[in-house]
Structures are given as structure tokens and as C-alpha cells.
Amino acid sequence: MVNEFDLIARYFSRPVPSHLLGVGDDCALVPLDAGQQMAVSTDLLVEGRHFLADVDPYSLGLKALAVNLSDLAAMGAQPLACVLGLALPTVDPRWLVAFANGFYAQADAAQCPLVGGDTTRGMSGVVISVTVFGQVDPQKALRRSAARLGDDIWVTGSLGAADIALQLLQHALPSNPALLASTRAALERPEPPLQFAQSLAGVARAALDISDGLLQDLGHILAASHCGAELNYEALPVHPALRSLPPAVQEAAVLGGGDVYQLCFTADASKRETILALAHLAGVEAARIGCITEGSGAIVKRADGRAVTVPRAGFDHFS
Ligand code: ADP
Ligand code: MG
């Protein structure tokens, strides 16, 4: 049986770059560049709520950090360091090794070293709390309140696959192993566009990451910026695996499905070429899906002018 300190030493004490003070003291120390402000974000992942108990622990470690890095991306911030809080009902070395490997793989890929945390025995189910620290020039940060009338609306990556995978795993859709195989990675291994997002700072206006569904999340930009939006359904980057599904199932997943961890952002029309060039450079797909209008709320139209409505606007933990 390992104690708390053995556990930290064994699984969560890999070396950090020499400009940081990492695990082992009362606090970590993380320098900021001149003129930058700290960007901080935290997310809780609760077993049974945000992940299924039998999820592959490597993917879980990866995702626990990725969803936080996604928030830094949505601000245009550069990752600096992260801390990890863990409540574990049991100590399972195989689970811990795999979880730590996934977490560190994401930390290395994003150059966001793990510099501290807290570990405790939990009552029931695993609880994971990750906090990320980043830096951004406050003049260039991508705030939700910054959208302006006439801005283009963009989205990165593709939409809908994570939601379909979740519905398949929860038996809300008829069993379909081929469809699960082609959508599962989107759910379990999100890849927020971290490099691209940093290059958008000072180029785009408002941004956020899509965690609860495109329409619901875009609604946060619209509310904060006091404007409305019109989206062209045909311009939305529907994940190719969804093409065989009935249109209503696709529309619900694309417009209302969560766990996307891609960016939705607005930018002046004069930035179109710059944005496409930056996306190309970063190896990211960026689709122009609509524009900011007067009024409030978003409407989604088909090319023939027909409005698309969806039964679920998005995810809400307390609804
Ligand atoms: P304290 O008593 O000051 O809270 P702890 O004994 O909880 O310190 O932790 C000892 C060290 O290990 C600290 O540097 C802390 O940041 C780090 N640590 C604890 N849990 C984790 C974890 N899950 N991942 C990374 N570092 C951790
Ligand atoms: Mg502690």
C-alpha cells in the first residue's frame, strides 16, 4: 500500500524545465514575460458525470488536461504550467500509471508542465481537478465581449462526432460499432487548436471553446457582446462520420452536441486571408460559418432559407 507521498513521488513528480519550481515545495513558481497577464482556468471532472468509470485511464489523463488547455486557447493564451487535484477512492497502480502517462503526454505536447497539485482519498468515484496557468497580452486576449456587428463567425475542426460517440456509449443511439470506432477519438481524445489559438490573439475579436454545444456556447459570445448571429448550416464542418445519420440526428449533434473542444471565434472580414493562412500554418481546419448581426440569439439557416431548429440547445449540469 503506497502512502500519499509515495504516490506523488511515483506518479506525479516528473522533472520540469529549469525556469520553473515544480512539485515538492509549498508552492510552485512560474515566471511571466514582461507585459503579459496570467490567464487561469480550472475544470472539475467527476466520474459518472464527465467520464464513464471504465474509460481508458490514458485517454482520461490526456483529456483532463486538454479540456483546460482548451480554455487557455479560447483566450489566445500561451500555456505555462498546470496543477492536478485528485480524489481517489482506491489506489490502483495500473490505473495511475496510465492516467499519469496520458496527462504527461498532453502536458509535454502543449509545453504545459505539471508543477503541483493535491492528492486525497475520495469517498466514491474518481474526482479530477485541473488548473492551468497561461499568459497573454491583455490587449490581445480573446474576450467573449469583443464581437462586433458584421464580424465573421468561425469554427475550427469538425462538429458532432463527440456527441454521437457519447450517445452510442450511453445507448441513446442503436449500437453501431463502425460509427463508434470513427467517432470515439473525438470524445476521448480532444485536440484543441492550441498553436492556432495563440496566433489568433490580436487577430480575432471574441472567442470561446465549444464544450457544451455550438449554439449554447456561441450564445455566451452573443450575450456578452450584445448582438445576434446568423449561421449557414451548409457551412458548418460536420464530422464526416455523421454523413450516414438521419439529418435531424446530425443537426442535433452538430448544433447542440458538447465535448467538442474546438474554437468558435469572430473576426473582422478584413482578416479572412490572415486567418486561413494561420490555420494552414497550424494544420487546423477553420470554417467561416456565419456572421454577427443586430438583435440577440442565433438563427441557423439552410441554403434554401429554411431555419434549422434543434431539440437540445446544449448541456447544462443543473437542468
Ligand atoms: P501541502 O501539504 O503543502 O498541500 P502536499 O503534501 O499536499 O503539500 O503535496 C506535496 C507536494 O506534492 C506539493 O508540491 C504538491 O504541489 C505536490 N502534489 C500533490 N499532489 C499532486 C498531484 N496529484 N500532482 C502533482 N503534484 C502534486
Ligand atoms: Mg496538499
Coordinates of C-alpha atoms and ligand atoms in Angstrom, one line a residue:
M1 CA 0.0 0.0 0.0
V2 CA 1.5 3.3 -1.0
N3 CA 1.1 6.4 1.1
E4 CA 0.2 9.9 -0.3
F5 CA 3.8 11.0 -0.6
D6 CA 4.9 7.8 -2.3
L7 CA 2.0 8.2 -4.7
I8 CA 3.0 11.7 -5.6
A9 CA 6.7 10.8 -5.9
R10 CA 5.9 7.8 -8.0
Y11 CA 3.4 9.2 -10.5
F12 CA 3.4 12.9 -10.4
S13 CA 6.9 14.2 -9.9
R14 CA 8.5 14.2 -13.3
P15 CA 11.1 16.9 -13.8
V16 CA 10.0 20.4 -15.0
P17 CA 12.1 22.9 -17.1
S18 CA 14.7 24.7 -15.0
H19 CA 13.0 28.2 -15.2
L20 CA 10.1 26.7 -13.0
L21 CA 9.9 25.5 -9.5
G22 CA 7.8 22.3 -9.6
V23 CA 6.4 19.6 -7.3
G24 CA 7.9 19.4 -3.8
D25 CA 7.7 22.8 -2.2
D26 CA 4.7 24.6 -0.7
C27 CA 4.1 26.5 -3.9
A28 CA 5.3 26.2 -7.5
L29 CA 6.9 29.3 -9.0
V30 CA 6.1 30.2 -12.6
P31 CA 7.6 33.3 -14.3
L32 CA 5.6 35.6 -16.6
D33 CA 7.0 37.5 -19.5
A34 CA 7.0 41.3 -19.3
G35 CA 3.7 42.9 -20.4
Q36 CA 1.8 39.6 -20.0
Q37 CA -1.1 38.8 -17.7
M38 CA -1.8 35.5 -16.1
A39 CA -4.6 33.5 -17.6
V40 CA -6.1 31.0 -15.2
S41 CA -8.7 28.4 -15.7
T42 CA -9.9 25.3 -13.8
D43 CA -12.1 22.3 -14.6
L44 CA -13.5 19.5 -12.5
L45 CA -14.1 16.1 -13.9
V46 CA -16.3 13.8 -11.9
E47 CA -16.7 10.1 -12.5
G48 CA -20.1 9.3 -13.8
R49 CA -20.7 12.9 -14.7
H50 CA -17.9 13.9 -17.1
F51 CA -16.4 10.4 -17.8
L52 CA -17.5 6.9 -17.5
A53 CA -16.0 4.7 -14.8
D54 CA -14.5 2.3 -17.3
V55 CA -12.9 4.9 -19.6
D56 CA -9.3 4.2 -20.6
P57 CA -7.2 6.0 -18.0
Y58 CA -4.6 7.1 -20.5
S59 CA -7.3 8.9 -22.5
L60 CA -8.7 10.3 -19.3
G61 CA -5.4 11.8 -18.2
L62 CA -5.0 13.3 -21.7
K63 CA -8.5 14.7 -21.7
A64 CA -8.4 16.1 -18.1
L65 CA -5.6 18.4 -19.2
A66 CA -6.8 19.0 -22.8
V67 CA -10.2 20.5 -21.6
N68 CA -8.3 23.0 -19.5
L69 CA -5.8 23.8 -22.3
S70 CA -8.9 24.4 -24.4
D71 CA -9.9 27.3 -22.1
L72 CA -6.4 28.9 -22.4
A73 CA -6.7 28.5 -26.2
A74 CA -10.1 30.3 -26.1
M75 CA -8.4 33.3 -24.6
G76 CA -5.5 33.2 -27.0
A77 CA -3.2 32.5 -24.1
Q78 CA 0.1 30.5 -24.1
P79 CA 0.2 27.6 -21.6
L80 CA 2.8 27.9 -18.8
A81 CA 2.1 25.3 -16.2
C82 CA -0.7 23.2 -14.6
V83 CA -1.6 21.7 -11.3
L84 CA -3.6 18.5 -10.6
G85 CA -6.0 17.7 -7.8
L86 CA -7.0 14.1 -7.4
A87 CA -9.5 12.3 -5.2
L88 CA -9.1 8.6 -5.5
P89 CA -11.3 6.0 -3.7
T90 CA -8.7 3.3 -4.2
V91 CA -5.0 3.3 -5.3
D92 CA -4.7 1.2 -8.4
P93 CA -1.1 1.4 -9.7
R94 CA -2.1 0.3 -13.2
W95 CA -4.7 3.0 -13.5
L96 CA -2.4 5.6 -12.1
V97 CA 0.5 4.8 -14.4
A98 CA -1.8 5.0 -17.5
F99 CA -3.5 8.2 -16.2
A100 CA -0.2 9.9 -15.5
N101 CA 1.2 8.8 -18.9
G102 CA -1.8 10.4 -20.6
F103 CA -1.6 13.5 -18.6
Y104 CA 2.1 14.0 -19.1
A105 CA 1.8 13.2 -22.9
Q106 CA -0.7 16.1 -23.2
A107 CA 1.5 18.3 -20.9
D108 CA 4.6 17.7 -23.0
A109 CA 2.7 18.2 -26.3
A110 CA 1.4 21.6 -25.0
Q111 CA 4.6 22.6 -23.1
C112 CA 2.5 22.9 -20.0
P113 CA 4.4 21.2 -17.2
L114 CA 2.8 19.7 -14.1
V115 CA 4.1 21.8 -11.2
G116 CA 1.9 20.8 -8.3
G117 CA -1.4 19.5 -7.0
D118 CA -3.1 17.8 -4.2
T119 CA -4.0 14.2 -3.6
T120 CA -6.5 12.7 -1.3
R121 CA -8.6 9.6 -0.7
G122 CA -12.1 10.1 -2.1
M123 CA -15.4 8.6 -1.0
S124 CA -16.9 7.3 -4.2
G125 CA -15.7 7.7 -7.7
V126 CA -12.6 9.5 -9.0
V127 CA -12.6 13.3 -9.0
I128 CA -10.1 15.2 -11.0
S129 CA -9.5 18.9 -10.8
V130 CA -7.0 20.5 -13.1
T131 CA -6.0 24.2 -13.1
V132 CA -3.9 25.7 -15.9
F133 CA -1.9 28.8 -15.9
G134 CA -1.0 30.7 -19.1
Q135 CA 0.0 34.1 -20.2
V136 CA -1.5 36.6 -22.7
D137 CA -1.1 40.2 -23.6
P138 CA -4.3 41.7 -22.1
Q139 CA -4.7 44.0 -25.2
K140 CA -4.9 40.9 -27.4
A141 CA -6.8 38.4 -25.2
L142 CA -9.8 37.0 -27.0
R143 CA -12.7 38.1 -24.8
R144 CA -16.3 36.9 -25.2
S145 CA -17.5 40.5 -25.1
A146 CA -15.4 41.6 -28.1
A147 CA -17.6 40.6 -31.1
R148 CA -18.9 43.4 -33.4
L149 CA -21.7 43.8 -35.8
G150 CA -20.7 42.3 -39.2
D151 CA -17.9 40.1 -37.8
D152 CA -17.4 36.8 -39.5
I153 CA -18.0 33.7 -37.2
W154 CA -15.6 30.9 -37.5
V155 CA -15.2 27.4 -36.1
T156 CA -12.2 25.1 -36.0
G157 CA -12.1 21.4 -36.5
S158 CA -15.3 19.5 -37.1
L159 CA -18.5 19.2 -35.1
G160 CA -20.8 16.4 -33.9
A161 CA -18.5 13.3 -33.5
A162 CA -18.0 13.5 -29.8
D163 CA -21.7 13.8 -29.1
I164 CA -22.5 10.8 -31.4
A165 CA -19.8 8.7 -29.6
L166 CA -21.3 9.7 -26.2
Q167 CA -24.8 8.8 -27.4
L168 CA -23.6 5.4 -28.6
L169 CA -21.8 4.7 -25.3
Q170 CA -24.9 5.6 -23.4
H171 CA -27.1 3.5 -25.7
A172 CA -29.1 6.6 -26.7
L173 CA -28.5 5.5 -30.3
P174 CA -28.7 2.0 -31.7
S175 CA -25.5 0.0 -31.4
N176 CA -23.2 0.8 -34.3
P177 CA -19.6 -0.4 -33.8
A178 CA -18.3 1.2 -37.0
L179 CA -19.7 4.5 -36.1
L180 CA -18.4 4.3 -32.6
A181 CA -14.9 3.5 -33.9
S182 CA -14.9 6.5 -36.2
T183 CA -16.2 9.0 -33.5
R184 CA -14.8 7.8 -30.2
A185 CA -11.4 9.6 -30.5
A186 CA -13.3 12.9 -30.8
L187 CA -14.9 12.2 -27.4
E188 CA -12.0 10.7 -25.6
R189 CA -9.0 12.5 -27.1
P190 CA -10.0 16.1 -27.9
E191 CA -7.3 18.1 -29.7
P192 CA -7.9 21.8 -29.0
P193 CA -6.1 24.0 -31.6
L194 CA -3.6 25.4 -29.1
Q195 CA -1.0 26.9 -31.5
F196 CA -3.6 28.3 -33.8
A197 CA -5.4 29.9 -30.9
Q198 CA -2.3 31.8 -29.8
S199 CA -1.8 33.1 -33.2
L200 CA -5.3 34.5 -33.2
A201 CA -4.6 36.8 -30.3
G202 CA -4.7 40.3 -31.8
V203 CA -6.2 39.0 -35.0
A204 CA -9.6 37.6 -34.0
R205 CA -12.1 39.5 -31.7
A206 CA -14.2 37.3 -29.5
A207 CA -13.6 33.6 -28.9
L208 CA -14.6 30.6 -26.8
D209 CA -14.1 26.9 -26.8
I210 CA -17.1 24.7 -27.6
S211 CA -17.7 22.5 -24.6
D212 CA -21.5 22.5 -24.2
G213 CA -22.7 22.8 -27.8
L214 CA -22.1 25.3 -30.6
L215 CA -25.4 27.1 -30.2
Q216 CA -25.3 27.3 -26.4
D217 CA -21.6 28.4 -26.4
L218 CA -22.0 30.9 -29.2
G219 CA -24.9 32.3 -27.1
H220 CA -22.4 33.3 -24.5
I221 CA -20.5 35.4 -27.0
L222 CA -23.7 36.9 -28.2
A223 CA -24.9 37.8 -24.7
A224 CA -21.6 39.2 -23.7
S225 CA -21.2 41.2 -26.9
H226 CA -24.9 42.3 -27.1
C227 CA -25.5 41.0 -30.6
G228 CA -27.1 38.3 -32.6
A229 CA -25.8 35.8 -35.2
E230 CA -26.9 34.1 -38.4
L231 CA -25.3 30.8 -39.2
N232 CA -25.3 28.9 -42.6
Y233 CA -25.9 25.3 -41.8
E234 CA -24.2 24.1 -45.0
A235 CA -21.0 26.0 -44.0
L236 CA -20.7 24.0 -40.7
P237 CA -17.9 21.5 -40.6
V238 CA -19.9 18.3 -39.9
H239 CA -17.7 15.4 -39.0
P240 CA -17.6 13.0 -42.0
A241 CA -18.6 10.0 -39.8
L242 CA -22.0 11.6 -39.3
R243 CA -23.0 11.7 -43.0
S244 CA -24.8 8.4 -42.9
L245 CA -27.1 9.5 -40.0
P246 CA -30.6 11.0 -40.4
P247 CA -30.5 14.8 -40.9
A248 CA -32.2 15.5 -37.6
V249 CA -29.7 13.4 -35.6
Q250 CA -26.8 15.2 -37.4
E251 CA -28.3 18.6 -36.8
A252 CA -28.8 18.0 -33.1
A253 CA -25.2 16.7 -32.7
V254 CA -23.6 19.5 -34.7
L255 CA -25.5 22.4 -33.2
G256 CA -26.2 21.0 -29.7
G257 CA -23.5 18.4 -29.1
G258 CA -20.9 19.1 -26.4
D259 CA -17.3 17.9 -25.7
V260 CA -16.0 19.5 -28.9
Y261 CA -13.1 21.5 -27.5
Q262 CA -12.7 23.4 -30.7
L263 CA -12.8 27.2 -31.0
C264 CA -15.7 29.4 -32.1
F265 CA -14.4 32.9 -32.8
T266 CA -15.4 36.1 -34.5
A267 CA -13.2 38.4 -36.6
D268 CA -13.4 41.3 -38.9
A269 CA -14.0 40.4 -42.6
S270 CA -10.6 42.0 -43.5
K271 CA -8.9 39.2 -41.6
R272 CA -10.2 36.3 -43.7
E273 CA -6.9 35.6 -45.6
T274 CA -4.8 36.0 -42.5
I275 CA -6.9 33.6 -40.6
L276 CA -6.8 31.0 -43.4
A277 CA -3.1 31.4 -43.6
L278 CA -2.6 30.9 -39.9
A279 CA -4.9 27.9 -39.9
H280 CA -2.9 26.4 -42.7
L281 CA 0.3 27.0 -40.9
A282 CA -1.0 25.3 -37.8
G283 CA -2.5 22.4 -39.7
V284 CA -6.0 23.3 -38.4
E285 CA -9.3 23.4 -40.4
A286 CA -11.1 26.8 -40.0
A287 CA -14.6 27.2 -41.4
R288 CA -16.4 30.5 -41.8
I289 CA -19.9 29.6 -40.6
G290 CA -21.9 32.9 -40.4
C291 CA -21.8 36.5 -39.2
I292 CA -22.7 38.7 -36.3
T293 CA -26.0 40.5 -36.6
E294 CA -28.1 43.0 -34.7
G295 CA -30.5 41.7 -32.1
S296 CA -29.9 38.7 -29.9
G297 CA -29.6 35.0 -30.2
A298 CA -28.5 32.8 -33.2
I299 CA -30.6 31.7 -36.1
V300 CA -29.4 28.8 -38.3
K301 CA -30.5 28.7 -42.0
R302 CA -30.2 26.2 -44.8
A303 CA -29.2 27.4 -48.2
D304 CA -32.9 27.3 -49.3
G305 CA -33.7 29.8 -46.5
R306 CA -35.3 27.2 -44.2
A307 CA -34.5 27.7 -40.5
V308 CA -33.0 24.8 -38.6
T309 CA -34.1 24.2 -35.1
V310 CA -32.8 21.7 -32.6
P311 CA -34.4 20.0 -29.6
R312 CA -31.5 20.3 -27.3
A313 CA -29.6 23.6 -27.2
G314 CA -26.7 22.2 -25.2
F315 CA -25.6 20.8 -22.0
D316 CA -26.4 22.2 -18.5
H317 CA -25.4 20.3 -15.4
F318 CA -28.2 21.7 -13.3
S319 CA -31.1 21.5 -15.8
Ligands
ADP1 P1 0.7 20.6 1.1 O1 0.6 19.8 2.4 O2 1.5 21.8 1.2 O3 -0.6 20.7 0.5 P2 1.1 18.1 -0.2 O4 1.7 17.2 0.8 O5 -0.3 18.1 -0.5 O6 1.5 19.6 0.1 O7 1.9 18.0 -1.6 C1 3.3 17.8 -1.6 C2 3.8 18.3 -3.0 O8 3.3 17.5 -4.0 C3 3.4 19.7 -3.3 O9 4.4 20.4 -4.0 C4 2.2 19.5 -4.2 O10 2.0 20.6 -5.1 C5 2.5 18.2 -4.9 N1 1.4 17.4 -5.3 C6 0.4 16.8 -4.5 N2 -0.4 16.1 -5.3 C7 -0.1 16.2 -6.5 C8 -0.6 15.7 -7.8 N3 -1.7 15.0 -7.9 N4 0.1 16.1 -8.9 C9 1.2 16.9 -8.9 N5 1.7 17.3 -7.7 C10 1.1 17.0 -6.6
MG2 MG -1.9 19.2 -0.1

